[in-house]
PDB file of C-alpha atoms in Angstrom:
ATOM      1  CA  LYS O  22       5.210  16.496   1.812  1.00  0.00           C
ATOM      2  CA  GLN O  23       6.493  13.769   0.223  1.00  0.00           C
ATOM      3  CA  GLU O  24       5.135  13.054  -3.201  1.00  0.00           C
ATOM      4  CA  VAL O  25       5.724   9.913  -5.182  1.00  0.00           C
ATOM      5  CA  THR O  26       5.885   9.916  -8.992  1.00  0.00           C
ATOM      6  CA  GLN O  27       6.076   6.583 -11.311  1.00  0.00           C
ATOM      7  CA  ILE O  28       6.773   6.838 -14.821  1.00  0.00           C
ATOM      8  CA  PRO O  29       5.564   5.332 -17.158  1.00  0.00           C
ATOM      9  CA  ALA O  30       2.184   5.227 -16.130  1.00  0.00           C
ATOM     10  CA  ALA O  31       1.705   2.144 -18.413  1.00  0.00           C
ATOM     11  CA  LEU O  32       3.814  -0.040 -20.322  1.00  0.00           C
ATOM     12  CA  SER O  33       3.147  -2.907 -22.801  1.00  0.00           C
ATOM     13  CA  VAL O  34       6.409  -4.839 -23.596  1.00  0.00           C
ATOM     14  CA  PRO O  35       6.629  -8.422 -25.843  1.00  0.00           C
ATOM     15  CA  GLU O  36       7.610 -11.308 -23.633  1.00  0.00           C
ATOM     16  CA  GLY O  37      11.340 -11.937 -22.732  1.00  0.00           C
ATOM     17  CA  GLU O  38      12.022  -8.145 -22.936  1.00  0.00           C
ATOM     18  CA  ASN O  39      13.685  -6.692 -20.207  1.00  0.00           C
ATOM     19  CA  LEU O  40      12.532  -3.257 -18.830  1.00  0.00           C
ATOM     20  CA  VAL O  41      12.911  -0.459 -16.194  1.00  0.00           C
ATOM     21  CA  LEU O  42      10.251   0.937 -13.932  1.00  0.00           C
ATOM     22  CA  ASN O  43      10.928   4.466 -12.384  1.00  0.00           C
ATOM     23  CA  CYS O  44      10.255   5.842  -9.316  1.00  0.00           C
ATOM     24  CA  SER O  45      11.232   9.286  -8.049  1.00  0.00           C
ATOM     25  CA  PHE O  46      10.242  11.089  -4.768  1.00  0.00           C
ATOM     26  CA  THR O  47      10.859  14.438  -3.597  1.00  0.00           C
ATOM     27  CA  ASP O  48      12.016  14.351   0.056  1.00  0.00           C
ATOM     28  CA  SER O  49      15.132  12.315   0.306  1.00  0.00           C
ATOM     29  CA  ALA O  50      14.718  11.798   3.788  1.00  0.00           C
ATOM     30  CA  ILE O  51      13.159   8.660   3.731  1.00  0.00           C
ATOM     31  CA  TYR O  52      13.925   5.053   6.062  1.00  0.00           C
ATOM     32  CA  ASN O  53      13.248   2.741   3.377  1.00  0.00           C
ATOM     33  CA  LEU O  54      11.554   2.498   0.020  1.00  0.00           C
ATOM     34  CA  GLN O  55       9.462  -0.633  -1.044  1.00  0.00           C
ATOM     35  CA  TRP O  56       8.358  -1.882  -4.619  1.00  0.00           C
ATOM     36  CA  PHE O  57       4.920  -3.796  -4.405  1.00  0.00           C
ATOM     37  CA  ARG O  58       3.128  -5.737  -7.013  1.00  0.00           C
ATOM     38  CA  GLN O  59      -0.654  -5.594  -7.152  1.00  0.00           C
ATOM     39  CA  ASP O  60      -2.808  -7.796  -9.521  1.00  0.00           C
ATOM     40  CA  PRO O  61      -6.670  -6.689 -10.268  1.00  0.00           C
ATOM     41  CA  GLY O  62      -8.965  -6.929  -7.485  1.00  0.00           C
ATOM     42  CA  LYS O  63      -6.063  -8.313  -5.220  1.00  0.00           C
ATOM     43  CA  GLY O  64      -4.059  -6.527  -2.363  1.00  0.00           C
ATOM     44  CA  LEU O  65      -0.054  -5.890  -2.536  1.00  0.00           C
ATOM     45  CA  THR O  66       2.462  -7.987  -2.520  1.00  0.00           C
ATOM     46  CA  SER O  67       5.722  -6.958  -1.293  1.00  0.00           C
ATOM     47  CA  LEU O  68       8.704  -7.557  -4.025  1.00  0.00           C
ATOM     48  CA  LEU O  69      11.895  -5.862  -2.455  1.00  0.00           C
ATOM     49  CA  LEU O  70      12.531  -3.708   0.341  1.00  0.00           C
ATOM     50  CA  ILE O  71      15.571  -1.256   0.201  1.00  0.00           C
ATOM     51  CA  GLN O  72      16.615   0.212   3.617  1.00  0.00           C
ATOM     52  CA  SER O  73      18.262   3.701   3.175  1.00  0.00           C
ATOM     53  CA  SER O  74      21.725   2.895   3.573  1.00  0.00           C
ATOM     54  CA  GLN O  75      21.424   0.140   0.604  1.00  0.00           C
ATOM     55  CA  ARG O  76      22.089   0.720  -2.800  1.00  0.00           C
ATOM     56  CA  GLU O  77      20.172  -2.007  -4.434  1.00  0.00           C
ATOM     57  CA  GLN O  78      18.121  -5.292  -3.655  1.00  0.00           C
ATOM     58  CA  THR O  79      17.477  -8.606  -5.880  1.00  0.00           C
ATOM     59  CA  SER O  80      15.192 -11.248  -5.666  1.00  0.00           C
ATOM     60  CA  GLY O  81      15.129 -13.548  -8.958  1.00  0.00           C
ATOM     61  CA  ARG O  82      14.629 -11.866 -12.088  1.00  0.00           C
ATOM     62  CA  LEU O  83      13.812  -8.459  -9.931  1.00  0.00           C
ATOM     63  CA  ASN O  84      16.739  -5.597  -9.186  1.00  0.00           C
ATOM     64  CA  ALA O  85      15.639  -2.611  -7.418  1.00  0.00           C
ATOM     65  CA  SER O  86      18.240   0.207  -7.140  1.00  0.00           C
ATOM     66  CA  LEU O  87      18.032   3.490  -4.582  1.00  0.00           C
ATOM     67  CA  ASP O  88      19.640   6.475  -4.857  1.00  0.00           C
ATOM     68  CA  LYS O  89      18.783   8.534  -2.172  1.00  0.00           C
ATOM     69  CA  SER O  90      20.449  11.934  -2.715  1.00  0.00           C
ATOM     70  CA  SER O  91      18.469  12.082  -6.137  1.00  0.00           C
ATOM     71  CA  GLY O  92      15.499  10.718  -4.937  1.00  0.00           C
ATOM     72  CA  ARG O  93      15.155   8.039  -7.286  1.00  0.00           C
ATOM     73  CA  SER O  94      14.671   3.982  -7.854  1.00  0.00           C
ATOM     74  CA  THR O  95      14.127   1.644 -10.430  1.00  0.00           C
ATOM     75  CA  LEU O  96      12.844  -1.758 -10.855  1.00  0.00           C
ATOM     76  CA  TYR O  97      14.659  -3.687 -13.333  1.00  0.00           C
ATOM     77  CA  ILE O  98      12.825  -7.257 -15.063  1.00  0.00           C
ATOM     78  CA  ALA O  99      14.779  -9.335 -16.644  1.00  0.00           C
ATOM     79  CA  ALA O 100      13.147 -11.592 -19.137  1.00  0.00           C
ATOM     80  CA  SER O 101       9.918 -10.750 -18.792  1.00  0.00           C
ATOM     81  CA  GLN O 102       6.830 -13.069 -18.660  1.00  0.00           C
ATOM     82  CA  PRO O 103       3.088 -12.716 -19.154  1.00  0.00           C
ATOM     83  CA  GLY O 104       2.990 -13.634 -15.592  1.00  0.00           C
ATOM     84  CA  ASP O 105       4.406 -10.337 -14.781  1.00  0.00           C
ATOM     85  CA  SER O 106       1.505  -8.431 -15.873  1.00  0.00           C
ATOM     86  CA  ALA O 107       0.345  -6.636 -12.931  1.00  0.00           C
ATOM     87  CA  THR O 108       0.612  -2.925 -11.950  1.00  0.00           C
ATOM     88  CA  TYR O 109       3.651  -2.311  -9.796  1.00  0.00           C
ATOM     89  CA  LEU O 110       3.719   0.178  -7.006  1.00  0.00           C
ATOM     90  CA  CYS O 111       6.486   2.145  -5.570  1.00  0.00           C
ATOM     91  CA  ALA O 112       6.431   3.588  -1.615  1.00  0.00           C
ATOM     92  CA  VAL O 113       8.434   5.417   0.426  1.00  0.00           C
ATOM     93  CA  LYS O 114       8.646   5.364   4.240  1.00  0.00           C
ATOM     94  CA  LYS O 115       9.814   8.695   5.566  1.00  0.00           C
ATOM     95  CA  SER O 116      12.298   8.671   8.587  1.00  0.00           C
ATOM     96  CA  GLY O 117      10.330   9.275  11.767  1.00  0.00           C
ATOM     97  CA  SER O 118       7.125   7.934  10.458  1.00  0.00           C
ATOM     98  CA  GLU O 119       5.312   4.696   9.877  1.00  0.00           C
ATOM     99  CA  LYS O 120       3.331   5.235   6.830  1.00  0.00           C
ATOM    100  CA  LEU O 121       3.903   4.490   3.427  1.00  0.00           C
ATOM    101  CA  VAL O 122       3.608   7.163   0.999  1.00  0.00           C
ATOM    102  CA  PHE O 123       3.058   5.394  -2.393  1.00  0.00           C
ATOM    103  CA  GLY O 124       2.835   6.412  -6.358  1.00  0.00           C
ATOM    104  CA  LYS O 125       0.170   5.678  -8.713  1.00  0.00           C
ATOM    105  CA  GLY O 126       1.711   2.954 -10.192  1.00  0.00           C
ATOM    106  CA  THR O 127       2.766   1.508 -13.423  1.00  0.00           C
ATOM    107  CA  LYS O 128       0.236  -0.822 -15.016  1.00  0.00           C
ATOM    108  CA  LEU O 129       2.719  -3.575 -16.940  1.00  0.00           C
ATOM    109  CA  THR O 130       1.521  -5.769 -19.627  1.00  0.00           C
ATOM    110  CA  VAL O 131       3.834  -8.290 -21.008  1.00  0.00           C
ATOM    111  CA  ASN O 132       2.304  -9.973 -24.375  1.00  0.00           C
ATOM    112  CA  PRO O 133       3.227 -13.555 -25.105  1.00  0.00           C
TER     113      PRO O 133
ATOM    114  CA  GLY B  94       0.671 -19.370   7.316  1.00  0.00           C
ATOM    115  CA  ALA B  95      -2.421 -17.606   7.243  1.00  0.00           C
ATOM    116  CA  GLY B  96      -1.959 -13.877   5.722  1.00  0.00           C
ATOM    117  CA  VAL B  97      -3.786 -10.790   6.698  1.00  0.00           C
ATOM    118  CA  SER B  98      -7.572 -11.499   6.357  1.00  0.00           C
ATOM    119  CA  GLN B  99     -10.405  -8.786   5.485  1.00  0.00           C
ATOM    120  CA  THR B 100     -14.265  -9.042   5.540  1.00  0.00           C
ATOM    121  CA  PRO B 101     -16.606  -8.345   4.202  1.00  0.00           C
ATOM    122  CA  SER B 102     -14.585  -8.608   0.413  1.00  0.00           C
ATOM    123  CA  ASN B 103     -17.514  -6.291  -0.810  1.00  0.00           C
ATOM    124  CA  LYS B 104     -19.691  -4.042   1.108  1.00  0.00           C
ATOM    125  CA  VAL B 105     -22.446  -1.734  -1.000  1.00  0.00           C
ATOM    126  CA  THR B 106     -24.147   0.645   1.420  1.00  0.00           C
ATOM    127  CA  GLU B 107     -26.255   3.743   1.030  1.00  0.00           C
ATOM    128  CA  LYS B 108     -25.263   7.430   1.464  1.00  0.00           C
ATOM    129  CA  GLY B 109     -25.777   7.956   5.157  1.00  0.00           C
ATOM    130  CA  LYS B 110     -25.239   4.421   6.608  1.00  0.00           C
ATOM    131  CA  TYR B 111     -22.783   3.608   9.081  1.00  0.00           C
ATOM    132  CA  VAL B 112     -20.276   0.499   8.142  1.00  0.00           C
ATOM    133  CA  GLU B 113     -17.663  -1.515   9.736  1.00  0.00           C
ATOM    134  CA  LEU B 114     -14.795  -3.018   8.347  1.00  0.00           C
ATOM    135  CA  ARG B 115     -12.856  -5.594   9.867  1.00  0.00           C
ATOM    136  CA  CYS B 116      -8.835  -6.411   9.628  1.00  0.00           C
ATOM    137  CA  ASP B 117      -7.397  -9.611  10.940  1.00  0.00           C
ATOM    138  CA  PRO B 118      -3.776  -9.143  10.937  1.00  0.00           C
ATOM    139  CA  ILE B 119      -0.892 -11.806  10.972  1.00  0.00           C
ATOM    140  CA  SER B 120      -0.588 -13.451  14.280  1.00  0.00           C
ATOM    141  CA  GLY B 121       2.110 -11.985  16.392  1.00  0.00           C
ATOM    142  CA  HIS B 122       1.905  -8.785  14.455  1.00  0.00           C
ATOM    143  CA  THR B 123       2.066  -5.898  16.458  1.00  0.00           C
ATOM    144  CA  ALA B 124       2.053  -2.858  13.736  1.00  0.00           C
ATOM    145  CA  LEU B 125      -0.992  -2.510  12.137  1.00  0.00           C
ATOM    146  CA  TYR B 126      -2.105   0.135   9.386  1.00  0.00           C
ATOM    147  CA  TRP B 127      -5.308   1.067   6.960  1.00  0.00           C
ATOM    148  CA  TYR B 128      -4.847   2.463   3.682  1.00  0.00           C
ATOM    149  CA  ARG B 129      -7.363   3.572   1.092  1.00  0.00           C
ATOM    150  CA  GLN B 130      -7.273   3.066  -2.482  1.00  0.00           C
ATOM    151  CA  SER B 131      -9.476   5.122  -4.850  1.00  0.00           C
ATOM    152  CA  LEU B 132      -9.376   3.923  -8.676  1.00  0.00           C
ATOM    153  CA  GLY B 133      -6.539   4.711 -10.670  1.00  0.00           C
ATOM    154  CA  GLN B 134      -4.571   5.654  -7.448  1.00  0.00           C
ATOM    155  CA  GLY B 135      -1.806   4.360  -5.067  1.00  0.00           C
ATOM    156  CA  PRO B 136      -2.872   3.435  -1.624  1.00  0.00           C
ATOM    157  CA  GLU B 137      -3.259   6.524   0.700  1.00  0.00           C
ATOM    158  CA  PHE B 138      -2.572   6.403   4.296  1.00  0.00           C
ATOM    159  CA  LEU B 139      -5.765   6.214   7.056  1.00  0.00           C
ATOM    160  CA  ILE B 140      -4.262   5.135  10.370  1.00  0.00           C
ATOM    161  CA  TYR B 141      -1.761   2.833  12.237  1.00  0.00           C
ATOM    162  CA  PHE B 142      -1.885   0.814  15.108  1.00  0.00           C
ATOM    163  CA  GLN B 143       1.261   0.072  17.383  1.00  0.00           C
ATOM    164  CA  GLY B 144      -0.645  -2.173  19.565  1.00  0.00           C
ATOM    165  CA  THR B 145      -3.977  -1.272  20.752  1.00  0.00           C
ATOM    166  CA  GLY B 146      -3.214   2.340  20.463  1.00  0.00           C
ATOM    167  CA  ALA B 147      -3.162   4.343  17.574  1.00  0.00           C
ATOM    168  CA  ALA B 148       0.158   5.937  17.155  1.00  0.00           C
ATOM    169  CA  ASP B 149      -0.675   8.247  13.989  1.00  0.00           C
ATOM    170  CA  ASP B 150      -4.339   8.983  12.788  1.00  0.00           C
ATOM    171  CA  SER B 151      -2.938  11.896  10.570  1.00  0.00           C
ATOM    172  CA  GLY B 152      -4.456  10.251   7.355  1.00  0.00           C
ATOM    173  CA  LEU B 153      -7.946   9.544   8.598  1.00  0.00           C
ATOM    174  CA  PRO B 154      -9.838  12.451   6.059  1.00  0.00           C
ATOM    175  CA  ASN B 155     -12.689  13.590   8.771  1.00  0.00           C
ATOM    176  CA  ASP B 156     -14.629  12.602  11.922  1.00  0.00           C
ATOM    177  CA  ARG B 157     -16.872  10.410  10.090  1.00  0.00           C
ATOM    178  CA  PHE B 158     -13.917   7.658  10.310  1.00  0.00           C
ATOM    179  CA  PHE B 159     -12.709   5.943  13.412  1.00  0.00           C
ATOM    180  CA  ALA B 160     -10.657   2.702  14.010  1.00  0.00           C
ATOM    181  CA  VAL B 161     -10.170   0.725  16.972  1.00  0.00           C
ATOM    182  CA  ARG B 162      -7.974  -2.147  17.681  1.00  0.00           C
ATOM    183  CA  PRO B 163      -9.083  -2.993  21.589  1.00  0.00           C
ATOM    184  CA  GLU B 164      -6.914  -6.073  22.117  1.00  0.00           C
ATOM    185  CA  GLY B 165      -3.999  -5.297  19.971  1.00  0.00           C
ATOM    186  CA  SER B 166      -4.904  -7.973  17.290  1.00  0.00           C
ATOM    187  CA  VAL B 167      -8.468  -7.432  15.307  1.00  0.00           C
ATOM    188  CA  SER B 168      -8.977  -4.120  14.048  1.00  0.00           C
ATOM    189  CA  THR B 169     -12.116  -2.359  12.838  1.00  0.00           C
ATOM    190  CA  LEU B 170     -12.421   0.653  10.752  1.00  0.00           C
ATOM    191  CA  LYS B 171     -15.709   2.622  11.208  1.00  0.00           C
ATOM    192  CA  ILE B 172     -17.317   5.287   8.901  1.00  0.00           C
ATOM    193  CA  GLN B 173     -20.274   7.264   9.757  1.00  0.00           C
ATOM    194  CA  ARG B 174     -22.965   8.880   7.789  1.00  0.00           C
ATOM    195  CA  THR B 175     -21.058   7.613   4.466  1.00  0.00           C
ATOM    196  CA  GLU B 176     -20.641   9.573   1.471  1.00  0.00           C
ATOM    197  CA  ARG B 177     -20.345   8.467  -2.408  1.00  0.00           C
ATOM    198  CA  GLY B 178     -16.984   9.565  -1.931  1.00  0.00           C
ATOM    199  CA  ASP B 179     -16.082   7.394   0.521  1.00  0.00           C
ATOM    200  CA  SER B 180     -16.221   4.513  -2.241  1.00  0.00           C
ATOM    201  CA  ALA B 181     -12.794   3.422  -2.591  1.00  0.00           C
ATOM    202  CA  VAL B 182     -10.892  -0.260  -1.452  1.00  0.00           C
ATOM    203  CA  TYR B 183      -9.960   0.032   2.014  1.00  0.00           C
ATOM    204  CA  LEU B 184      -6.684  -1.672   2.552  1.00  0.00           C
ATOM    205  CA  CYS B 185      -5.287  -3.357   5.648  1.00  0.00           C
ATOM    206  CA  ALA B 186      -1.695  -4.147   6.397  1.00  0.00           C
ATOM    207  CA  SER B 187       0.365  -5.465   9.563  1.00  0.00           C
ATOM    208  CA  SER B 188       4.236  -5.918  10.423  1.00  0.00           C
ATOM    209  CA  PRO B 189       6.114  -7.505  13.098  1.00  0.00           C
ATOM    210  CA  GLY B 190       6.738  -4.289  14.463  1.00  0.00           C
ATOM    211  CA  THR B 191       9.722  -2.457  13.577  1.00  0.00           C
ATOM    212  CA  SER B 192      10.439   0.452  11.295  1.00  0.00           C
ATOM    213  CA  ARG B 193      12.602  -1.729   8.769  1.00  0.00           C
ATOM    214  CA  ASP B 194       9.803  -4.778   8.615  1.00  0.00           C
ATOM    215  CA  THR B 195       8.065  -4.801   5.578  1.00  0.00           C
ATOM    216  CA  GLN B 196       4.023  -4.418   5.310  1.00  0.00           C
ATOM    217  CA  TYR B 197       2.065  -7.357   4.505  1.00  0.00           C
ATOM    218  CA  PHE B 198      -1.121  -6.291   2.850  1.00  0.00           C
ATOM    219  CA  GLY B 199      -4.659  -7.867   2.905  1.00  0.00           C
ATOM    220  CA  PRO B 200      -6.923  -8.402  -0.171  1.00  0.00           C
ATOM    221  CA  GLY B 201      -8.843  -5.528   0.755  1.00  0.00           C
ATOM    222  CA  THR B 202     -12.873  -4.421   0.991  1.00  0.00           C
ATOM    223  CA  ARG B 203     -14.458  -2.904  -1.450  1.00  0.00           C
ATOM    224  CA  LEU B 204     -16.871  -0.594  -0.351  1.00  0.00           C
ATOM    225  CA  THR B 205     -19.387   1.187  -2.654  1.00  0.00           C
ATOM    226  CA  VAL B 206     -21.895   3.870  -1.777  1.00  0.00           C
ATOM    227  CA  LEU B 207     -24.774   4.248  -3.339  1.00  0.00           C
TER     228      LEU B 207
END
């Protein structure tokens, strides 16, 4: 059974700092991996999608990497802003399945 | 364009009652998913539709839960004899239909069973 773990569970940083969020998964037979953002009381917004054949994806200040063999992904946020405050969720899609398996998320607070 | 919409946004019901939660996917998306998110947890998969048929219902916790998508667009998640443990946010997502696609999530329905 696929398990997804995110570390840390919560993170508080001052504005302007670069930061890294970690995600690990137990079954390396994944099809793709997604990072989502969730604001309180809201649904999920997809940030980056990495196919299993890719090593990284970038969007603006965000960069996500994938090391499938070691079962790890990182989300790098450059020059953090208070508007980045949210919960960040990592999810993997297993090969041959359509469902996403999520971690519990990292709650990020960026202090002005 | 319009995103995934879910109604109602909040539903409070009493233990033992029947509830229906509705999801309107993005127009043209053939794949539709239901997830359940409990407080402090990530979303957990319930069921996946491709068109009108449930292609994977392995996440439904028991036979009190049922979902339909009769015309391949709107979907309804139905919960019979609700229990307090059913309280959660129910999220719906849709995608264009291929495995490579992003899933686009709705805002969710917060269900509270008293």
